[in-house]
């Protein structure tokens, strides 16, 4: 499975867009990019995933570069409740998701 | 649907004791997994199951056993608890394929 690298922490002003980067330079052609988040010590929550094309849902947008070596999760209007640890995961086997340390996003008023 | 449920929420054990963490899901998902999360770290896969009667090891399986006799339940057994097993344990389920995983609320285990 491809290893991902993310910045350990980021800040964002409330109401602004939060752009969380992820590097997955060793991703293979059949590996999806998934984003989950974990608020406090709760179970991780699915946000979005994609393979090649950009994706958007009610929570976020996912922008994947054409070479698929990196991606960006965009929270368009961050709120205080979006403060969490965000995990970027690249894998093809749903049986073996490997979580890194993630990015701790702090949304500030 | 209750989703993924885990019991207990908290547990304190003494070194050498054994216990079973319970996990159940009511979504008829084939795939179920157990993860542990140590402070400041991401989740690590312990064991997983692709269906009733089928289990396999993940990244950190030592000291843990699992079985899957029904689609709904996937218990995790600690054979002889050690302080290194102090962690938060999460159970997850998914229909498989590219579908998302659904996580339970976690069990916080302390081994003294």
GROMACS .gro file of C-alpha atoms in nm:
model
  221
    1UNK     CA    1   0.000   0.000   0.000
    2UNK     CA    2   0.116   0.351  -0.077
    3UNK     CA    3   0.247   0.552   0.213
    4UNK     CA    4   0.110   0.901   0.261
    5UNK     CA    5   0.268   1.207   0.418
    6UNK     CA    6   0.075   1.495   0.571
    7UNK     CA    7   0.173   1.805   0.767
    8UNK     CA    8   0.133   1.741   1.140
    9UNK     CA    9  -0.082   2.046   1.205
   10UNK     CA   10  -0.264   2.334   1.038
   11UNK     CA   11  -0.476   2.629   1.145
   12UNK     CA   12  -0.772   2.778   0.963
   13UNK     CA   13  -0.996   3.075   1.034
   14UNK     CA   14  -1.362   3.001   1.086
   15UNK     CA   15  -1.562   3.053   0.767
   16UNK     CA   16  -1.259   3.023   0.543
   17UNK     CA   17  -1.166   2.727   0.327
   18UNK     CA   18  -0.938   2.468   0.482
   19UNK     CA   19  -0.702   2.307   0.234
   20UNK     CA   20  -0.533   1.994   0.368
   21UNK     CA   21  -0.253   1.851   0.152
   22UNK     CA   22  -0.145   1.491   0.122
   23UNK     CA   23   0.151   1.344  -0.060
   24UNK     CA   24   0.123   0.988  -0.195
   25UNK     CA   25   0.404   0.974  -0.448
   26UNK     CA   26   0.419   0.591  -0.449
   27UNK     CA   27   0.050   0.536  -0.515
   28UNK     CA   28  -0.029   0.264  -0.766
   29UNK     CA   29  -0.291   0.278  -1.037
   30UNK     CA   30  -0.558   0.083  -0.851
   31UNK     CA   31  -0.523   0.256  -0.514
   32UNK     CA   32  -0.792   0.495  -0.401
   33UNK     CA   33  -0.729   0.803  -0.191
   34UNK     CA   34  -0.952   0.818   0.116
   35UNK     CA   35  -0.997   1.088   0.376
   36UNK     CA   36  -1.125   1.028   0.726
   37UNK     CA   37  -1.134   1.253   1.028
   38UNK     CA   38  -1.133   1.188   1.400
   39UNK     CA   39  -1.289   1.434   1.641
   40UNK     CA   40  -1.150   1.405   1.995
   41UNK     CA   41  -1.125   1.033   2.065
   42UNK     CA   42  -1.430   0.927   1.867
   43UNK     CA   43  -1.416   0.664   1.594
   44UNK     CA   44  -1.288   0.795   1.259
   45UNK     CA   45  -1.552   0.937   1.027
   46UNK     CA   46  -1.542   0.892   0.651
   47UNK     CA   47  -1.526   1.213   0.450
   48UNK     CA   48  -1.461   1.140   0.084
   49UNK     CA   49  -1.260   0.924  -0.154
   50UNK     CA   50  -1.148   0.921  -0.516
   51UNK     CA   51  -0.940   0.736  -0.770
   52UNK     CA   52  -0.849   0.973  -1.051
   53UNK     CA   53  -1.113   1.242  -1.082
   54UNK     CA   54  -1.190   1.523  -0.845
   55UNK     CA   55  -1.480   1.448  -0.615
   56UNK     CA   56  -1.726   1.658  -0.418
   57UNK     CA   57  -1.987   1.568  -0.162
   58UNK     CA   58  -2.182   1.753   0.105
   59UNK     CA   59  -1.883   1.757   0.339
   60UNK     CA   60  -1.581   1.835   0.123
   61UNK     CA   61  -1.405   1.835  -0.211
   62UNK     CA   62  -1.112   1.618  -0.308
   63UNK     CA   63  -0.865   1.739  -0.567
   64UNK     CA   64  -0.625   1.474  -0.703
   65UNK     CA   65  -0.335   1.584  -0.922
   66UNK     CA   66  -0.317   1.442  -1.271
   67UNK     CA   67  -0.013   1.228  -1.185
   68UNK     CA   68  -0.197   1.114  -0.867
   69UNK     CA   69   0.109   1.179  -0.652
   70UNK     CA   70  -0.072   1.422  -0.427
   71UNK     CA   71  -0.417   1.538  -0.332
   72UNK     CA   72  -0.590   1.813  -0.135
   73UNK     CA   73  -0.895   1.790   0.083
   74UNK     CA   74  -1.096   2.111   0.082
   75UNK     CA   75  -1.345   2.204   0.352
   76UNK     CA   76  -1.509   2.503   0.181
   77UNK     CA   77  -1.635   2.692   0.487
   78UNK     CA   78  -1.463   2.558   0.798
   79UNK     CA   79  -1.649   2.573   1.128
   80UNK     CA   80  -1.526   2.518   1.482
   81UNK     CA   81  -1.678   2.169   1.465
   82UNK     CA   82  -1.435   2.080   1.188
   83UNK     CA   83  -1.148   2.088   1.438
   84UNK     CA   84  -1.017   1.731   1.420
   85UNK     CA   85  -0.734   1.507   1.304
   86UNK     CA   86  -0.762   1.439   0.932
   87UNK     CA   87  -0.620   1.121   0.783
   88UNK     CA   88  -0.527   1.069   0.420
   89UNK     CA   89  -0.504   0.703   0.323
   90UNK     CA   90  -0.412   0.549  -0.012
   91UNK     CA   91  -0.493   0.183  -0.058
   92UNK     CA   92  -0.676  -0.068  -0.275
   93UNK     CA   93  -0.746  -0.338  -0.019
   94UNK     CA   94  -1.030  -0.247   0.213
   95UNK     CA   95  -0.903  -0.509   0.454
   96UNK     CA   96  -0.584  -0.326   0.537
   97UNK     CA   97  -0.618   0.047   0.574
   98UNK     CA   98  -0.298   0.203   0.705
   99UNK     CA   99  -0.350   0.524   0.902
  100UNK     CA  100  -0.059   0.763   0.945
  101UNK     CA  101  -0.042   1.029   1.214
  102UNK     CA  102  -0.269   1.264   1.014
  103UNK     CA  103  -0.301   1.643   1.021
  104UNK     CA  104  -0.443   1.813   1.327
  105UNK     CA  105  -0.664   2.093   1.193
  106UNK     CA  106  -0.757   2.367   1.436
  107UNK     CA  107  -1.031   2.603   1.324
  108UNK     CA  108  -1.005   2.934   1.507
  109UNK     CA  109  -1.279   3.191   1.560
  110UNK     CA  110  -2.976   0.103   1.251
  111UNK     CA  111  -2.748   0.113   1.552
  112UNK     CA  112  -2.443   0.093   1.323
  113UNK     CA  113  -2.129  -0.045   1.488
  114UNK     CA  114  -2.152  -0.095   1.862
  115UNK     CA  115  -1.872  -0.179   2.102
  116UNK     CA  116  -1.875  -0.291   2.464
  117UNK     CA  117  -1.746  -0.209   2.714
  118UNK     CA  118  -1.664   0.163   2.675
  119UNK     CA  119  -1.395   0.146   2.942
  120UNK     CA  120  -1.205  -0.144   3.098
  121UNK     CA  121  -0.920  -0.178   3.346
  122UNK     CA  122  -0.732  -0.507   3.363
  123UNK     CA  123  -0.443  -0.641   3.561
  124UNK     CA  124  -0.144  -0.786   3.383
  125UNK     CA  125  -0.211  -1.147   3.288
  126UNK     CA  126  -0.590  -1.123   3.288
  127UNK     CA  127  -0.787  -1.215   2.980
  128UNK     CA  128  -1.097  -1.052   2.840
  129UNK     CA  129  -1.308  -1.013   2.529
  130UNK     CA  130  -1.397  -0.685   2.362
  131UNK     CA  131  -1.731  -0.707   2.187
  132UNK     CA  132  -1.818  -0.562   1.848
  133UNK     CA  133  -2.146  -0.591   1.662
  134UNK     CA  134  -2.291  -0.436   1.347
  135UNK     CA  135  -2.645  -0.443   1.212
  136UNK     CA  136  -2.571  -0.334   0.855
  137UNK     CA  137  -2.507  -0.684   0.716
  138UNK     CA  138  -2.151  -0.590   0.626
  139UNK     CA  139  -1.918  -0.869   0.521
  140UNK     CA  140  -1.595  -0.700   0.625
  141UNK     CA  141  -1.509  -0.625   0.987
  142UNK     CA  142  -1.183  -0.507   1.142
  143UNK     CA  143  -1.021  -0.431   1.475
  144UNK     CA  144  -0.779  -0.141   1.520
  145UNK     CA  145  -0.585  -0.005   1.812
  146UNK     CA  146  -0.486   0.357   1.860
  147UNK     CA  147  -0.205   0.460   2.090
  148UNK     CA  148  -0.170   0.822   2.208
  149UNK     CA  149  -0.076   1.064   1.930
  150UNK     CA  150  -0.075   0.796   1.665
  151UNK     CA  151  -0.299   0.677   1.388
  152UNK     CA  152  -0.494   0.353   1.396
  153UNK     CA  153  -0.317   0.021   1.343
  154UNK     CA  154  -0.494  -0.289   1.214
  155UNK     CA  155  -0.497  -0.588   1.450
  156UNK     CA  156  -0.717  -0.847   1.278
  157UNK     CA  157  -0.983  -0.843   1.012
  158UNK     CA  158  -1.252  -1.067   0.868
  159UNK     CA  159  -1.392  -1.085   0.515
  160UNK     CA  160  -1.694  -1.290   0.619
  161UNK     CA  161  -1.827  -1.538   0.870
  162UNK     CA  162  -1.570  -1.805   0.941
  163UNK     CA  163  -1.284  -1.615   0.776
  164UNK     CA  164  -1.029  -1.408   0.967
  165UNK     CA  165  -0.677  -1.286   0.901
  166UNK     CA  166  -0.398  -1.095   1.072
  167UNK     CA  167  -0.330  -0.729   1.029
  168UNK     CA  168  -0.030  -0.518   1.119
  169UNK     CA  169  -0.015  -0.586   1.496
  170UNK     CA  170  -0.186  -0.922   1.571
  171UNK     CA  171   0.033  -1.055   1.854
  172UNK     CA  172  -0.150  -1.106   2.183
  173UNK     CA  173  -0.495  -1.099   2.026
  174UNK     CA  174  -0.735  -1.359   1.891
  175UNK     CA  175  -1.051  -1.318   1.687
  176UNK     CA  176  -1.330  -1.534   1.552
  177UNK     CA  177  -1.628  -1.462   1.328
  178UNK     CA  178  -1.908  -1.708   1.380
  179UNK     CA  179  -2.180  -1.473   1.255
  180UNK     CA  180  -2.194  -1.180   1.014
  181UNK     CA  181  -2.297  -0.947   1.295
  182UNK     CA  182  -2.035  -1.014   1.562
  183UNK     CA  183  -1.656  -0.990   1.568
  184UNK     CA  184  -1.515  -1.024   1.921
  185UNK     CA  185  -1.152  -0.949   2.004
  186UNK     CA  186  -0.989  -1.159   2.275
  187UNK     CA  187  -0.688  -1.056   2.479
  188UNK     CA  188  -0.525  -1.378   2.591
  189UNK     CA  189  -0.298  -1.248   2.867
  190UNK     CA  190  -0.315  -0.871   2.902
  191UNK     CA  191   0.008  -0.672   2.911
  192UNK     CA  192   0.065  -0.300   2.985
  193UNK     CA  193   0.170  -0.257   2.618
  194UNK     CA  194  -0.190  -0.335   2.523
  195UNK     CA  195  -0.315  -0.021   2.697
  196UNK     CA  196  -0.484   0.158   2.409
  197UNK     CA  197  -0.812   0.261   2.254
  198UNK     CA  198  -0.965  -0.015   2.043
  199UNK     CA  199  -1.190   0.054   1.747
  200UNK     CA  200  -1.402  -0.190   1.553
  201UNK     CA  201  -1.509  -0.113   1.197
  202UNK     CA  202  -1.726  -0.267   0.928
  203UNK     CA  203  -1.777  -0.213   0.557
  204UNK     CA  204  -1.963  -0.379   0.270
  205UNK     CA  205  -1.624  -0.408   0.099
  206UNK     CA  206  -1.498  -0.286  -0.235
  207UNK     CA  207  -1.439   0.088  -0.239
  208UNK     CA  208  -1.710   0.153   0.020
  209UNK     CA  209  -1.631   0.350   0.335
  210UNK     CA  210  -1.559   0.191   0.670
  211UNK     CA  211  -1.796   0.259   0.960
  212UNK     CA  212  -1.627   0.281   1.298
  213UNK     CA  213  -1.760   0.209   1.643
  214UNK     CA  214  -1.718   0.449   1.938
  215UNK     CA  215  -1.417   0.265   2.077
  216UNK     CA  216  -1.317   0.082   2.396
  217UNK     CA  217  -1.059   0.246   2.619
  218UNK     CA  218  -0.849  -0.028   2.780
  219UNK     CA  219  -0.596   0.019   3.058
  220UNK     CA  220  -0.372  -0.267   3.167
  221UNK     CA  221  -0.202  -0.218   3.502
   0.00000   0.00000   0.00000
